[in-house]
JSON list of C-alpha atoms in Angstrom, two decimals:
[
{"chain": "A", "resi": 256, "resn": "UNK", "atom": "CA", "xyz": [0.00, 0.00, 0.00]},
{"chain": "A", "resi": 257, "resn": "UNK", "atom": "CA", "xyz": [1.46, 3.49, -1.28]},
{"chain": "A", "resi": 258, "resn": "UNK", "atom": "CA", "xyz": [1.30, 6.79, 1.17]},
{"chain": "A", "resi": 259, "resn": "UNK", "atom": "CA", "xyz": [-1.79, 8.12, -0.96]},
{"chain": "A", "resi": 260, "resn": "UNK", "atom": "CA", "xyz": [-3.62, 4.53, -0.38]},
{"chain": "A", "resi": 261, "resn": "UNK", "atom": "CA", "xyz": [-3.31, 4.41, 3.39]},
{"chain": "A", "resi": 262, "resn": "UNK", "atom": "CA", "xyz": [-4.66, 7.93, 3.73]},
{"chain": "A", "resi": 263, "resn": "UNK", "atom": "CA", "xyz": [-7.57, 7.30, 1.83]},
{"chain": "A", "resi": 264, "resn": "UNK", "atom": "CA", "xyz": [-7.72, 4.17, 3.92]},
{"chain": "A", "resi": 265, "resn": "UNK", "atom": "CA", "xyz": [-6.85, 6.54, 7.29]},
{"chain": "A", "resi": 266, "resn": "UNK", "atom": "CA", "xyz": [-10.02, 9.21, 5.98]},
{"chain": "A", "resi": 267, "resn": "UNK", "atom": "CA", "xyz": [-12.34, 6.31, 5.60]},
{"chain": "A", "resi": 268, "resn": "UNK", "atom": "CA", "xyz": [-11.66, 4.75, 9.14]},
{"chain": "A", "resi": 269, "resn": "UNK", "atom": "CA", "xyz": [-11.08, 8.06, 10.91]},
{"chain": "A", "resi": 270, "resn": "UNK", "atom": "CA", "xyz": [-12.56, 11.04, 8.67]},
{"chain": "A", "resi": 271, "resn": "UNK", "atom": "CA", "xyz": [-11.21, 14.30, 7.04]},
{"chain": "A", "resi": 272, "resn": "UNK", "atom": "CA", "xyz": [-11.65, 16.27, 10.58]},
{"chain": "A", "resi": 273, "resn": "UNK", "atom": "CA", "xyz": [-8.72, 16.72, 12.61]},
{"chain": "A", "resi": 274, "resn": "UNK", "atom": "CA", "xyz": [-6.06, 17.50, 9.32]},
{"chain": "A", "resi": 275, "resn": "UNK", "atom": "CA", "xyz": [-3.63, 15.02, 7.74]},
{"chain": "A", "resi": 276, "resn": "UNK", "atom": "CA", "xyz": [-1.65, 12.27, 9.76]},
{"chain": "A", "resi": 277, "resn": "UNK", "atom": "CA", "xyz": [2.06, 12.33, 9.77]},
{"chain": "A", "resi": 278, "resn": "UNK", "atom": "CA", "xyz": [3.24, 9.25, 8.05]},
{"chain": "A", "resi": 279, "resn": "UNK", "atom": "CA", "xyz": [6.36, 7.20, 9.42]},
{"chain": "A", "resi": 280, "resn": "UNK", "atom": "CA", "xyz": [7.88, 4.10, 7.96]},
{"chain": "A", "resi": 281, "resn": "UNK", "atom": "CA", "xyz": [10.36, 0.94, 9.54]},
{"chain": "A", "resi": 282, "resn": "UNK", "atom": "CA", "xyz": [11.79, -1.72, 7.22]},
{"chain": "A", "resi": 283, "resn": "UNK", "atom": "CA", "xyz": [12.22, -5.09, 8.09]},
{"chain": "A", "resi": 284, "resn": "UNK", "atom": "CA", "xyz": [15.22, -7.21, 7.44]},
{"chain": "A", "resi": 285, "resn": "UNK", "atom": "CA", "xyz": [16.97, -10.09, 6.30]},
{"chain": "A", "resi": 286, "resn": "UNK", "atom": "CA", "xyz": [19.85, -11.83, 7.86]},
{"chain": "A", "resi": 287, "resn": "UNK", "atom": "CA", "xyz": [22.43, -12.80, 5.44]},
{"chain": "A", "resi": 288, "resn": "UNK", "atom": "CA", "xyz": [25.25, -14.56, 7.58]},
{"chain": "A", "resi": 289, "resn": "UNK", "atom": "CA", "xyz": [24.20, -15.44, 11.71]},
{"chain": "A", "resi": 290, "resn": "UNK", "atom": "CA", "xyz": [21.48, -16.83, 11.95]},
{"chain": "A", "resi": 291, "resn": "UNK", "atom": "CA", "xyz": [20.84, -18.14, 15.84]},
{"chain": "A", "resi": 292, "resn": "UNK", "atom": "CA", "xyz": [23.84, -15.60, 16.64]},
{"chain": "A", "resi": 293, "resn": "UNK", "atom": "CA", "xyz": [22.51, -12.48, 18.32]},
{"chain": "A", "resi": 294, "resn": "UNK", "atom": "CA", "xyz": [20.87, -13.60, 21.26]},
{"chain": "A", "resi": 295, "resn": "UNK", "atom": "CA", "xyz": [24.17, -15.35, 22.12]},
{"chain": "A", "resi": 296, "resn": "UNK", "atom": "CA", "xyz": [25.76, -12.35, 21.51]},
{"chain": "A", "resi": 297, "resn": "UNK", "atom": "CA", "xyz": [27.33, -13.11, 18.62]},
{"chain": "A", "resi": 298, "resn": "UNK", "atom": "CA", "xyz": [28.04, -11.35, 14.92]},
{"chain": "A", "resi": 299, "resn": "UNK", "atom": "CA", "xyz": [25.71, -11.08, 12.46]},
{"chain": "A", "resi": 300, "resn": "UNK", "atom": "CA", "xyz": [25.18, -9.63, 8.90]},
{"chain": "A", "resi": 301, "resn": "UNK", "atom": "CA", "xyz": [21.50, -8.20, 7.97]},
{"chain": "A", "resi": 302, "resn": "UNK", "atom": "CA", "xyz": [20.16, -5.71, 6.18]},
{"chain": "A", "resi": 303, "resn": "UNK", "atom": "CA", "xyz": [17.05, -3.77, 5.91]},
{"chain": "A", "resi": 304, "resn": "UNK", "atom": "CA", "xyz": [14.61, -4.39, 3.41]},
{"chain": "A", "resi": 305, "resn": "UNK", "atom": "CA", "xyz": [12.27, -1.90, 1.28]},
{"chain": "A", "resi": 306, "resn": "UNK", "atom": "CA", "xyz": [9.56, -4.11, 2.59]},
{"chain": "A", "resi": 307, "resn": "UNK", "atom": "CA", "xyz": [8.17, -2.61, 5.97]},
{"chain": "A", "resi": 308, "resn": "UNK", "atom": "CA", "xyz": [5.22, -1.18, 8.00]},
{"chain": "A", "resi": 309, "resn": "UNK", "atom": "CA", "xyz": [4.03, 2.37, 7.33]},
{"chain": "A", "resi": 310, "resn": "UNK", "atom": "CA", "xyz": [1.99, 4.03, 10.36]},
{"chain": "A", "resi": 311, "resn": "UNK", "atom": "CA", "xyz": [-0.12, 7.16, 9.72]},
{"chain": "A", "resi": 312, "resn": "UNK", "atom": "CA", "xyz": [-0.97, 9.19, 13.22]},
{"chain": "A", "resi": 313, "resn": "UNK", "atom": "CA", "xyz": [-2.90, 11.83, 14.21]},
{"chain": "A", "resi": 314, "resn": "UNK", "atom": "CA", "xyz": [-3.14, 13.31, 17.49]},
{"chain": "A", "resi": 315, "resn": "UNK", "atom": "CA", "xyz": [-7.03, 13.89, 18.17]},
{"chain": "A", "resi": 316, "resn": "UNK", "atom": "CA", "xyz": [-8.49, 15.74, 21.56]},
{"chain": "A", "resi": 317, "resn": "UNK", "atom": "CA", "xyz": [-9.76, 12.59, 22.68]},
{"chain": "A", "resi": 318, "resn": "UNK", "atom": "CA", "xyz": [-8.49, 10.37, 25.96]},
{"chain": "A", "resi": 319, "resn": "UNK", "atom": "CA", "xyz": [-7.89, 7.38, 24.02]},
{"chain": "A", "resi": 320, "resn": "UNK", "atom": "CA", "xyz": [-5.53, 6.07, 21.55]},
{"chain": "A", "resi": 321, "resn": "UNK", "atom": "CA", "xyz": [-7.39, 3.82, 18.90]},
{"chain": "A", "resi": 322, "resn": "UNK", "atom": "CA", "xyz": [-5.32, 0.94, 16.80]},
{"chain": "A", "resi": 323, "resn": "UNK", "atom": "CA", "xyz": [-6.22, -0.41, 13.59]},
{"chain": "A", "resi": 324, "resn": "UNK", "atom": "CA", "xyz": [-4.59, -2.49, 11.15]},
{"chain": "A", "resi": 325, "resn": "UNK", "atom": "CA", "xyz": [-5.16, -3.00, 7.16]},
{"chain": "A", "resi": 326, "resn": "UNK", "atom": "CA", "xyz": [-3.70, -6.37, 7.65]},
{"chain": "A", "resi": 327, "resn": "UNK", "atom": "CA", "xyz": [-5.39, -7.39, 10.80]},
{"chain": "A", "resi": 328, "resn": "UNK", "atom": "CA", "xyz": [-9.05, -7.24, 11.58]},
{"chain": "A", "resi": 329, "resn": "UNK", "atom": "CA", "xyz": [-8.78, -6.59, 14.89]},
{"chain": "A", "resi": 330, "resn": "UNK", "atom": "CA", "xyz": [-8.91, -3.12, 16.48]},
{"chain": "A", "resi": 331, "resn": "UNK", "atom": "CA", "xyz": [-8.48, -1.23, 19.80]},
{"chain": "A", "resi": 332, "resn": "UNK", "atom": "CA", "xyz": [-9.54, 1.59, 21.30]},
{"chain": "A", "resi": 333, "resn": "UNK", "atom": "CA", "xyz": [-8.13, 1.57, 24.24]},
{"chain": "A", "resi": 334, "resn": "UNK", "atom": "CA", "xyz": [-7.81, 4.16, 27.25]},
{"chain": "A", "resi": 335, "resn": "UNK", "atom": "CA", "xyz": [-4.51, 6.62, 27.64]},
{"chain": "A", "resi": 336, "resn": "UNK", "atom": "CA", "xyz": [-4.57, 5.44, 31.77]},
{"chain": "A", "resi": 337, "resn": "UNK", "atom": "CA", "xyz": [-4.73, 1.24, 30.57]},
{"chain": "A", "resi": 338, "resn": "UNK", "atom": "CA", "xyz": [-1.91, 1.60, 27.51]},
{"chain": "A", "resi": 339, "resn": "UNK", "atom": "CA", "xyz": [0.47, -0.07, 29.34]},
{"chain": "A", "resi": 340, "resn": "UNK", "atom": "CA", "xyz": [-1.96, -3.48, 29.82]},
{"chain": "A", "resi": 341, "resn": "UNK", "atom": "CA", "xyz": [-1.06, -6.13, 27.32]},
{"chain": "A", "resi": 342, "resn": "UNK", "atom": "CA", "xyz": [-4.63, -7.44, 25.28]},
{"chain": "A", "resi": 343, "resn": "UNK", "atom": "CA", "xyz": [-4.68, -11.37, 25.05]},
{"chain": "A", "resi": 344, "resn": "UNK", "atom": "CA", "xyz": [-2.10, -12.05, 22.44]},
{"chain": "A", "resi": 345, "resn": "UNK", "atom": "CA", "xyz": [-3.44, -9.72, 19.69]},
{"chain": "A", "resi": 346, "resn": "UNK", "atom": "CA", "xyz": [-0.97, -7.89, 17.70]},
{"chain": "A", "resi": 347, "resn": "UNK", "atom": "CA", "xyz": [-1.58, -4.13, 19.26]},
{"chain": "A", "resi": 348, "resn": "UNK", "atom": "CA", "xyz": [0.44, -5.69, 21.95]},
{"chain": "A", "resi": 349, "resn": "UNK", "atom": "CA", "xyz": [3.67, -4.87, 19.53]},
{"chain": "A", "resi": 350, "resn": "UNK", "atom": "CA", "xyz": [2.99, -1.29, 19.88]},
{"chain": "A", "resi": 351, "resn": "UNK", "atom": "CA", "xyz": [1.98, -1.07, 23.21]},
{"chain": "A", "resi": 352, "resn": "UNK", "atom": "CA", "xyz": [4.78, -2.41, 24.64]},
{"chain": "A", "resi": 353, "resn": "UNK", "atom": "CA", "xyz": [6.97, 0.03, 22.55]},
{"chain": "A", "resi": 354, "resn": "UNK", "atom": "CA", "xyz": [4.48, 2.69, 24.62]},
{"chain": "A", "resi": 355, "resn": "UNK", "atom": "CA", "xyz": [5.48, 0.93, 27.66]},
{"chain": "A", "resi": 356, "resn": "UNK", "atom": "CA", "xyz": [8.79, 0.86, 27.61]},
{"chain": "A", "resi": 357, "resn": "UNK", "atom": "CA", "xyz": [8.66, 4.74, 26.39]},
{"chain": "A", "resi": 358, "resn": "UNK", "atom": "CA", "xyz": [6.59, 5.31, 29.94]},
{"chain": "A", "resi": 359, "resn": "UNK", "atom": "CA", "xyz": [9.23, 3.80, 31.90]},
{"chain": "A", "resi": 360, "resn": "UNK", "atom": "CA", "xyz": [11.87, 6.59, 30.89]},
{"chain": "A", "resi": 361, "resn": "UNK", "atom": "CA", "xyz": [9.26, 9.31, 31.82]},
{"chain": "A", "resi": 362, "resn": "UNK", "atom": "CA", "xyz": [7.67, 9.97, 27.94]},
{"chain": "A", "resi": 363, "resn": "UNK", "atom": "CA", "xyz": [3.89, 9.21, 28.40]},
{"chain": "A", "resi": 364, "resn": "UNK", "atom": "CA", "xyz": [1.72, 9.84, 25.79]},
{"chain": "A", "resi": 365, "resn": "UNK", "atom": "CA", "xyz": [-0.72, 12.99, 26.53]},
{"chain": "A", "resi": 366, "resn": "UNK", "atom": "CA", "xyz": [-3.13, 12.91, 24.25]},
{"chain": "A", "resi": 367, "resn": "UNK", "atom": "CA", "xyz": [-5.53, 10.78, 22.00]},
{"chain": "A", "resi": 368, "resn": "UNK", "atom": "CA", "xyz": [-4.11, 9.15, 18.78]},
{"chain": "A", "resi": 369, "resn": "UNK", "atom": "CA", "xyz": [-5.58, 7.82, 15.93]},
{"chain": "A", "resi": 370, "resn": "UNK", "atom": "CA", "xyz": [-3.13, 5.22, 14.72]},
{"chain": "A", "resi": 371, "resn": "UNK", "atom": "CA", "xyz": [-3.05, 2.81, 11.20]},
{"chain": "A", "resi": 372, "resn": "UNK", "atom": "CA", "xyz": [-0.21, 0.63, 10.28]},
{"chain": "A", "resi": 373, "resn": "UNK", "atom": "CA", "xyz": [0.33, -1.07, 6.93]},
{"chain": "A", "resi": 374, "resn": "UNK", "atom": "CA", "xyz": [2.73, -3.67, 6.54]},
{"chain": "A", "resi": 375, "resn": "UNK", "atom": "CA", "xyz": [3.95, -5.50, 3.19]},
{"chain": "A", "resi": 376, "resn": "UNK", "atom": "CA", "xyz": [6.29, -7.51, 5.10]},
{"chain": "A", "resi": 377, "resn": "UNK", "atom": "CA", "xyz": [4.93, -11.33, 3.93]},
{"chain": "A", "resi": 378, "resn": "UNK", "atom": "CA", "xyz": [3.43, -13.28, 7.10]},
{"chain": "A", "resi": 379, "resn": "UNK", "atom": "CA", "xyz": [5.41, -16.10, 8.19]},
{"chain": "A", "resi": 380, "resn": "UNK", "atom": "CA", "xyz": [8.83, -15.05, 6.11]},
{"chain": "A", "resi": 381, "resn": "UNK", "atom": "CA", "xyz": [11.17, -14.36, 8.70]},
{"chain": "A", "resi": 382, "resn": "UNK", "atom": "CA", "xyz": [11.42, -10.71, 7.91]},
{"chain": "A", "resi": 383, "resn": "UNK", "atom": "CA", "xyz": [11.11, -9.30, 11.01]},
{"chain": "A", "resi": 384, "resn": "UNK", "atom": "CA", "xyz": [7.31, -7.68, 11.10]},
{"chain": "A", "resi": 385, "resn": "UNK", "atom": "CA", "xyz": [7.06, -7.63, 14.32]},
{"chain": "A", "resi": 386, "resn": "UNK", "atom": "CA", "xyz": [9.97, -5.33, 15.22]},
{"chain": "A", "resi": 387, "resn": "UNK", "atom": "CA", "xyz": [9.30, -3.43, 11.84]},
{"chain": "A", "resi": 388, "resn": "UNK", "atom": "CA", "xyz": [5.74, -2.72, 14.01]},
{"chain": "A", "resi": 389, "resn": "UNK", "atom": "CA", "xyz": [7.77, -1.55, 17.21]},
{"chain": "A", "resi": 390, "resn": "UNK", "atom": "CA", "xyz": [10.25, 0.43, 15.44]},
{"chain": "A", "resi": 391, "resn": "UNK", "atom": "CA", "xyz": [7.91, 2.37, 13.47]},
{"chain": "A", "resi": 392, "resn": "UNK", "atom": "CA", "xyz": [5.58, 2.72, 16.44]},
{"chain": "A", "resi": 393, "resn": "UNK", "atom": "CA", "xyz": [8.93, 4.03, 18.15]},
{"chain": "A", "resi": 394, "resn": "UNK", "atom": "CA", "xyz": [9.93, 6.57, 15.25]},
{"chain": "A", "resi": 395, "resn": "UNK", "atom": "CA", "xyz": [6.40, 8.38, 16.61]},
{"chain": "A", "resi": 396, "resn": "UNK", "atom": "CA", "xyz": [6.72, 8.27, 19.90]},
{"chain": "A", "resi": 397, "resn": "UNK", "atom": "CA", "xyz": [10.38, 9.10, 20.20]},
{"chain": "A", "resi": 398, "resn": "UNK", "atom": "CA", "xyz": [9.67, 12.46, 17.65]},
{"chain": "A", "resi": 399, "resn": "UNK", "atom": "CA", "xyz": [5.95, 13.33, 18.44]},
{"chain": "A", "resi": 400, "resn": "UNK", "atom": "CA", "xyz": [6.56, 12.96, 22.60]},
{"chain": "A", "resi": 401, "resn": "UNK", "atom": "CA", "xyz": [9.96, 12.40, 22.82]},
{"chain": "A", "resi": 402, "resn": "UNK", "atom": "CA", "xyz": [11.07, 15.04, 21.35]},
{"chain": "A", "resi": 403, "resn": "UNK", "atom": "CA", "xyz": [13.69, 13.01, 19.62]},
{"chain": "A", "resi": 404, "resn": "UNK", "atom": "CA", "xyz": [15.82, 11.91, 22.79]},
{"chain": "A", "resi": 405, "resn": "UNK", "atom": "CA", "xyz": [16.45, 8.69, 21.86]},
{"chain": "A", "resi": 406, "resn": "UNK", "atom": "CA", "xyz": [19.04, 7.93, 18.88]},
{"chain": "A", "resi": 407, "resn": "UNK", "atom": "CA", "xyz": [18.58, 5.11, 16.79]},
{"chain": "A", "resi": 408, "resn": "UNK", "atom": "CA", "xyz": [20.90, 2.19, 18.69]},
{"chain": "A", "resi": 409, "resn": "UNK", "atom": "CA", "xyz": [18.86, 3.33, 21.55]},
{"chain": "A", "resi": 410, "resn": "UNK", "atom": "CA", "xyz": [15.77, 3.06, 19.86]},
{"chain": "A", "resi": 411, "resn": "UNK", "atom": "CA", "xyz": [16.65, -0.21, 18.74]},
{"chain": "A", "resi": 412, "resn": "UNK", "atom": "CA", "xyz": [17.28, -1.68, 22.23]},
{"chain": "A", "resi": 413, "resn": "UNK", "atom": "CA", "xyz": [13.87, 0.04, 23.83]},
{"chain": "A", "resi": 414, "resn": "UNK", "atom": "CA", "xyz": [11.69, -1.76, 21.04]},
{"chain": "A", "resi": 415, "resn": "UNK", "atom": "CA", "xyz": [13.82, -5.36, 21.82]},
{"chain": "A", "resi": 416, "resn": "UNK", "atom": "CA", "xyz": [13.12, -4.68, 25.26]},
{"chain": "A", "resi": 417, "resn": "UNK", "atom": "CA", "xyz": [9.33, -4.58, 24.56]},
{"chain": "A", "resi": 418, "resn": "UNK", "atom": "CA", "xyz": [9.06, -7.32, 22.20]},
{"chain": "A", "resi": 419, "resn": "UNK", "atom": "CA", "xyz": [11.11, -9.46, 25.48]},
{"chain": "A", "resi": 420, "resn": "UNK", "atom": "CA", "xyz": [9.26, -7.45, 28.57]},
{"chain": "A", "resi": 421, "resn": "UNK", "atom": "CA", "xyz": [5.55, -6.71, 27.13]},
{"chain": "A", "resi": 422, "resn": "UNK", "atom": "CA", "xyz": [5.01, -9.45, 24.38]},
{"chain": "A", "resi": 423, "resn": "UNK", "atom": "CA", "xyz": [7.28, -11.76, 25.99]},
{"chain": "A", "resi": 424, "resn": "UNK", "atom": "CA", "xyz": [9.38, -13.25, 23.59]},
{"chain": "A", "resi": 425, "resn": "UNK", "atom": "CA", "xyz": [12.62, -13.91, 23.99]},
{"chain": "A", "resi": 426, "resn": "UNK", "atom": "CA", "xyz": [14.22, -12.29, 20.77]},
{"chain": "A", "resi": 427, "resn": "UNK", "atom": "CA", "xyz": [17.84, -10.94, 20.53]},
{"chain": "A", "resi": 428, "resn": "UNK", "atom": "CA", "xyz": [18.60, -7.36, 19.43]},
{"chain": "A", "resi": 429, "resn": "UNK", "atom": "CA", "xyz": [19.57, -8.31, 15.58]},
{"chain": "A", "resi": 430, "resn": "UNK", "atom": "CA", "xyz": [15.84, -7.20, 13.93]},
{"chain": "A", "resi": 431, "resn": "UNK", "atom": "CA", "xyz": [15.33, -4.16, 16.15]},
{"chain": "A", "resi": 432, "resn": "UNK", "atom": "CA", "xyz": [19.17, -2.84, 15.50]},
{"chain": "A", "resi": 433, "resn": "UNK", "atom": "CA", "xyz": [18.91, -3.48, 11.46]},
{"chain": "A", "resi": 434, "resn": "UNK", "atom": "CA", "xyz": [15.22, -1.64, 10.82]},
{"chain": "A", "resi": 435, "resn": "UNK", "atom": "CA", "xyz": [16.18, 1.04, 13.45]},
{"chain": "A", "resi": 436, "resn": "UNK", "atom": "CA", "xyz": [19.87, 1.75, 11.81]},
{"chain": "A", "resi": 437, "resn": "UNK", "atom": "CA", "xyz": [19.28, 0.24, 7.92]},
{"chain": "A", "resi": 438, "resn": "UNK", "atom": "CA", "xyz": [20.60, 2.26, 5.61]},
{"chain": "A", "resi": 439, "resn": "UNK", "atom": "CA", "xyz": [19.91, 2.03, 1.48]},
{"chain": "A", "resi": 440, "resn": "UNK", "atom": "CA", "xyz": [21.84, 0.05, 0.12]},
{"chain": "A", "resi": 441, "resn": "UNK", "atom": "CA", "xyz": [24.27, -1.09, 2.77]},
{"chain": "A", "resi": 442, "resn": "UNK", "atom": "CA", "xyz": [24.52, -4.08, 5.01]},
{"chain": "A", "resi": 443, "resn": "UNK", "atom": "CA", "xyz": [25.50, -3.99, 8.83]},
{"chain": "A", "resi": 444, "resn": "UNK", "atom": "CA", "xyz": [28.34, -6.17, 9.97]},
{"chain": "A", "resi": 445, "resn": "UNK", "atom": "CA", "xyz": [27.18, -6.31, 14.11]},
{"chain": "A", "resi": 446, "resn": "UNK", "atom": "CA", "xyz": [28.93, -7.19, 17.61]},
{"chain": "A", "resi": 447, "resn": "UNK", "atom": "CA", "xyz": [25.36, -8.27, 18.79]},
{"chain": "A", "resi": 448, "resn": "UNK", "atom": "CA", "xyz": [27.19, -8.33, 22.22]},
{"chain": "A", "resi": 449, "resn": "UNK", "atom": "CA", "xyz": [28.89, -4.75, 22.24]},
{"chain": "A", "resi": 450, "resn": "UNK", "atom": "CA", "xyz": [26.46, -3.33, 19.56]},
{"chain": "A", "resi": 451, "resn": "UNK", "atom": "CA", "xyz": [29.55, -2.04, 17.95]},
{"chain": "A", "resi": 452, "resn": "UNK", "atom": "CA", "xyz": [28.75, -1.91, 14.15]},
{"chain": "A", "resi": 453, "resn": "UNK", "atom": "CA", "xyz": [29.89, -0.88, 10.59]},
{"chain": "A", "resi": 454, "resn": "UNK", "atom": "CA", "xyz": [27.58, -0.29, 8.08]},
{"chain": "A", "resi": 455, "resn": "UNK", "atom": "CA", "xyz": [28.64, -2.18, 4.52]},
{"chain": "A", "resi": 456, "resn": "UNK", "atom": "CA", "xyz": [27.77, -1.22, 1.07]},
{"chain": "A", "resi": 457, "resn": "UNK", "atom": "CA", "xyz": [25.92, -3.70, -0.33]},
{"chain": "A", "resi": 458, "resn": "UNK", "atom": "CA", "xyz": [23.91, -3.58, -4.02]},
{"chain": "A", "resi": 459, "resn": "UNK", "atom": "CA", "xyz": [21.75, -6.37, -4.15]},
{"chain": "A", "resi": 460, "resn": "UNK", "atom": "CA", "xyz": [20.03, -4.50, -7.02]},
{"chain": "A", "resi": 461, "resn": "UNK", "atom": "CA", "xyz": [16.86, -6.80, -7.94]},
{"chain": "A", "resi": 462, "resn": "UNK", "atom": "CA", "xyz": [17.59, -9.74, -5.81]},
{"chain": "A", "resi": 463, "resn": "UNK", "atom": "CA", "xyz": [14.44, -11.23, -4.72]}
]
């Protein structure tokens, strides 16, 4: 789905009133060399993809923050005082345990949000949709509330740390480092211990 396509699909779920939503974007990734690697600390080789999840936000006046997928059915509207309760084991739980873990280091969110995501990221392929969801949910938070404290690497480790502490799984830092720091056209070589990195220029031109 192109920017244009997921504002008409924004307007018909949310209407015109209230002005445009600001549009962010994560990739996801592939690993190249490492698999099984990071959570041991180990190196690894991805790089980000120009498959992701696009979110388009709009702060409203409201006290609630409503979620709603084009690739899920389910939706949310859920209260700004209960955003840091997980729901079942739906798939808002991505995002708000990025919120989560944003609350913990004193940025709340203060106002209602209407939020969409749209992913392209093929279900079950290994290419890191879930932390494409929490990064991109980050990139909000960290500009629209944050004020942009957070760099990227730190970023990347706040989003692993919901996707382990909120969703509970027990993932490495690999996906959240490579859609946070990706870079066109370049792989990143990682110390998945250290987090010391170098970023590679790689063409993989139309590779698919």
């Amino acid at each position: 789905m192109d920017t244009e396509s997921l504002l008409k699909e924004f307007y018909k779920r949310y209407g015109e009133t209230g002005g445009k939503p600001g549009i962010f974007f994560s990739p996801g990734r592939v690993n190249l060399i490492g698999e099984h690697t990071d959570y041991n600390g180990g190196y690894v080789f991805p790089c980000a993809l120009s498959y992701g999840t696009y979110l388009a936000a709009r702060i409203t006046g409201t006290k609630s923050v409503k979620f709603a997928s084009v690739n899920f059915d389910f939706t949310a509207e859920i209260p700004l005082d209960k955003l840091t309760k997980k729901v079942g084991n739906e798939w808002v739980n991505y995002p708000l345990g990025v919120v989560d873990e944003f609350s913990k280091i004193g940025v709340e969110i203060t106002g209602g949000i209407d939020l969409l995501f749209s992913g392209n990221i093929p279900d079950g392929s290994g290419l890191s949709s879930s932390a494409s969801i929490e990064t991109v949910t980050g990139f909000f938070i960290n500009k629209v509330f944050g004020n942009s404290q957070l760099n990227l690497i730190e970023l990347a480790k706040l989003c692993q740390r919901a996707e382990n502490n909120f969703v509970g799984v027990n993932c490495g830092i690999m996906d959240q480092f490579a859609v946070s720091v990706g870079k066109v056209n370049h792989a990143i070589f990682l110390n998945c211990d250290t987090l010391d990195y170098e970023l590679v220029p790689l063409k993989l031109e139309e590779l698919k």
